[in-house]
XYZ file of C-alpha atoms in Angstrom:
151
model
C 0.000 0.000 0.000
C 2.804 2.451 0.847
C 4.468 1.849 -2.506
C 1.235 2.594 -4.394
C 0.864 5.897 -2.549
C 4.519 6.846 -3.073
C 4.253 6.068 -6.797
C 1.059 8.094 -7.146
C 2.625 11.145 -5.494
C 5.844 10.650 -7.453
C 3.859 10.608 -10.699
C 2.447 14.030 -9.898
C -1.074 13.064 -8.892
C -2.959 14.500 -5.944
C -3.220 11.521 -3.627
C -5.263 10.435 -0.628
C -3.313 8.004 1.539
C -5.327 6.024 4.074
C -3.242 3.941 6.441
C -3.720 2.961 10.085
C -1.866 4.656 12.922
C 1.712 3.432 12.797
C 1.263 2.342 9.182
C 4.020 4.557 7.820
C 1.942 7.397 6.380
C 4.752 9.920 6.798
C 7.057 7.919 4.552
C 4.503 8.100 1.757
C 5.002 11.849 1.387
C 8.580 12.097 2.672
C 10.071 9.728 0.085
C 8.622 11.539 -2.969
C 9.501 14.925 -1.452
C 13.122 13.870 -0.986
C 13.292 12.814 -4.641
C 12.254 16.277 -5.863
C 13.765 19.718 -5.675
C 11.923 22.230 -3.541
C 10.310 22.111 -0.148
C 7.486 19.972 1.195
C 4.919 21.872 3.267
C 3.368 19.579 5.859
C 0.134 20.772 7.449
C -0.478 19.045 10.748
C -2.766 19.979 13.660
C -0.571 19.362 16.710
C 2.724 20.917 17.765
C 3.751 17.620 19.373
C 3.354 15.832 16.014
C 5.356 18.551 14.261
C 8.191 18.391 16.760
C 8.291 14.588 16.665
C 8.481 14.462 12.862
C 11.081 17.243 12.654
C 13.239 15.579 15.292
C 12.991 12.250 13.463
C 13.994 13.805 10.127
C 16.817 15.860 11.644
C 18.269 12.726 13.291
C 18.463 11.234 9.795
C 20.300 14.302 8.494
C 17.254 15.700 6.684
C 16.676 19.390 7.281
C 13.189 20.069 8.586
C 11.628 22.796 10.705
C 8.345 23.273 12.556
C 6.749 26.693 12.648
C 4.402 26.918 15.619
C 3.040 29.234 18.301
C 6.006 28.590 20.601
C 8.256 30.658 18.314
C 8.573 34.429 18.277
C 8.041 36.526 15.147
C 11.758 36.807 14.378
C 12.269 33.037 14.625
C 9.325 32.431 12.326
C 10.508 34.986 9.777
C 14.042 33.500 9.796
C 12.606 30.013 9.325
C 10.588 31.121 6.290
C 13.652 32.823 4.820
C 15.721 29.671 5.374
C 13.030 27.714 3.542
C 13.069 30.191 0.666
C 16.835 29.852 0.295
C 16.653 26.065 0.308
C 17.980 25.379 3.786
C 15.065 23.089 4.711
C 13.454 20.198 2.845
C 10.341 19.996 5.053
C 8.388 22.751 6.764
C 5.742 21.672 9.263
C 2.998 24.118 10.165
C -0.535 24.223 11.503
C -3.553 24.861 9.282
C -4.094 28.170 11.119
C -0.618 29.341 10.056
C -1.653 29.123 6.375
C -3.820 32.227 6.609
C -1.316 34.484 8.357
C -0.081 37.543 6.497
C 3.567 36.547 6.907
C 3.024 33.036 5.511
C 1.124 34.357 2.502
C 3.868 36.918 1.797
C 6.593 34.267 1.968
C 4.593 31.658 0.032
C 5.156 33.531 -3.226
C 8.909 32.967 -2.831
C 8.847 29.323 -1.737
C 9.550 26.601 -4.274
C 6.972 24.116 -2.998
C 7.208 20.635 -4.475
C 4.582 18.946 -2.315
C 1.772 19.964 0.027
C 1.117 17.202 2.560
C -1.976 17.399 4.739
C -1.548 15.164 7.737
C -4.577 14.203 9.826
C -6.815 15.174 6.901
C -9.870 13.833 8.737
C -9.870 17.230 10.518
C -11.200 18.691 7.251
C -14.566 16.966 7.664
C -17.212 19.221 9.172
C -19.005 16.156 10.479
C -16.428 15.100 13.041
C -15.825 16.381 16.560
C -12.252 17.296 15.623
C -13.208 19.590 12.717
C -10.875 22.568 12.378
C -12.304 25.350 10.170
C -8.781 26.455 9.289
C -8.343 23.257 7.256
C -10.818 24.713 4.754
C -8.273 27.479 3.995
C -5.913 24.891 2.497
C -7.788 25.172 -0.799
C -6.885 28.880 -0.942
C -3.200 28.072 -0.457
C -3.416 25.287 -3.035
C -4.520 27.820 -5.661
C -1.149 29.564 -5.242
C 0.715 26.286 -5.838
C -0.354 25.178 -9.322
C 2.609 22.890 -9.994
C 2.719 21.191 -6.625
C 1.145 17.868 -5.737
C -1.051 17.269 -2.704
C -0.961 14.334 -0.340
C -3.831 13.881 2.117
């Protein structure tokens, strides 16, 4: 199943990957992202998940960064600039971050190869864990015409 998802993303198709917890979902967007130039934006709802993934990637020598509410404005701006200049391969951020003025300003300068939406079930308005900010992802997607999406 992982291989099918990786191939679909690698072939440039928007892809929905459904795997159980612990099923290796992260690999299905990380592998194709590593094979391409540019940065992979990973939208995820929890800071703990961001930090865990970034730590895991950094231990493997892969440059990744999480932009979250625990950072000050200067740290966030520096992180975006580092992403623009190719210093990071993965940038993890919350869905709420997508609608900030600073993100939208920097987005025009980012070479985004892949937009990965982790915990995509939060998009559904039917569930108890619905986050309205996930609906803003479509607006961001419009600014990324050549990038693939993984959900």
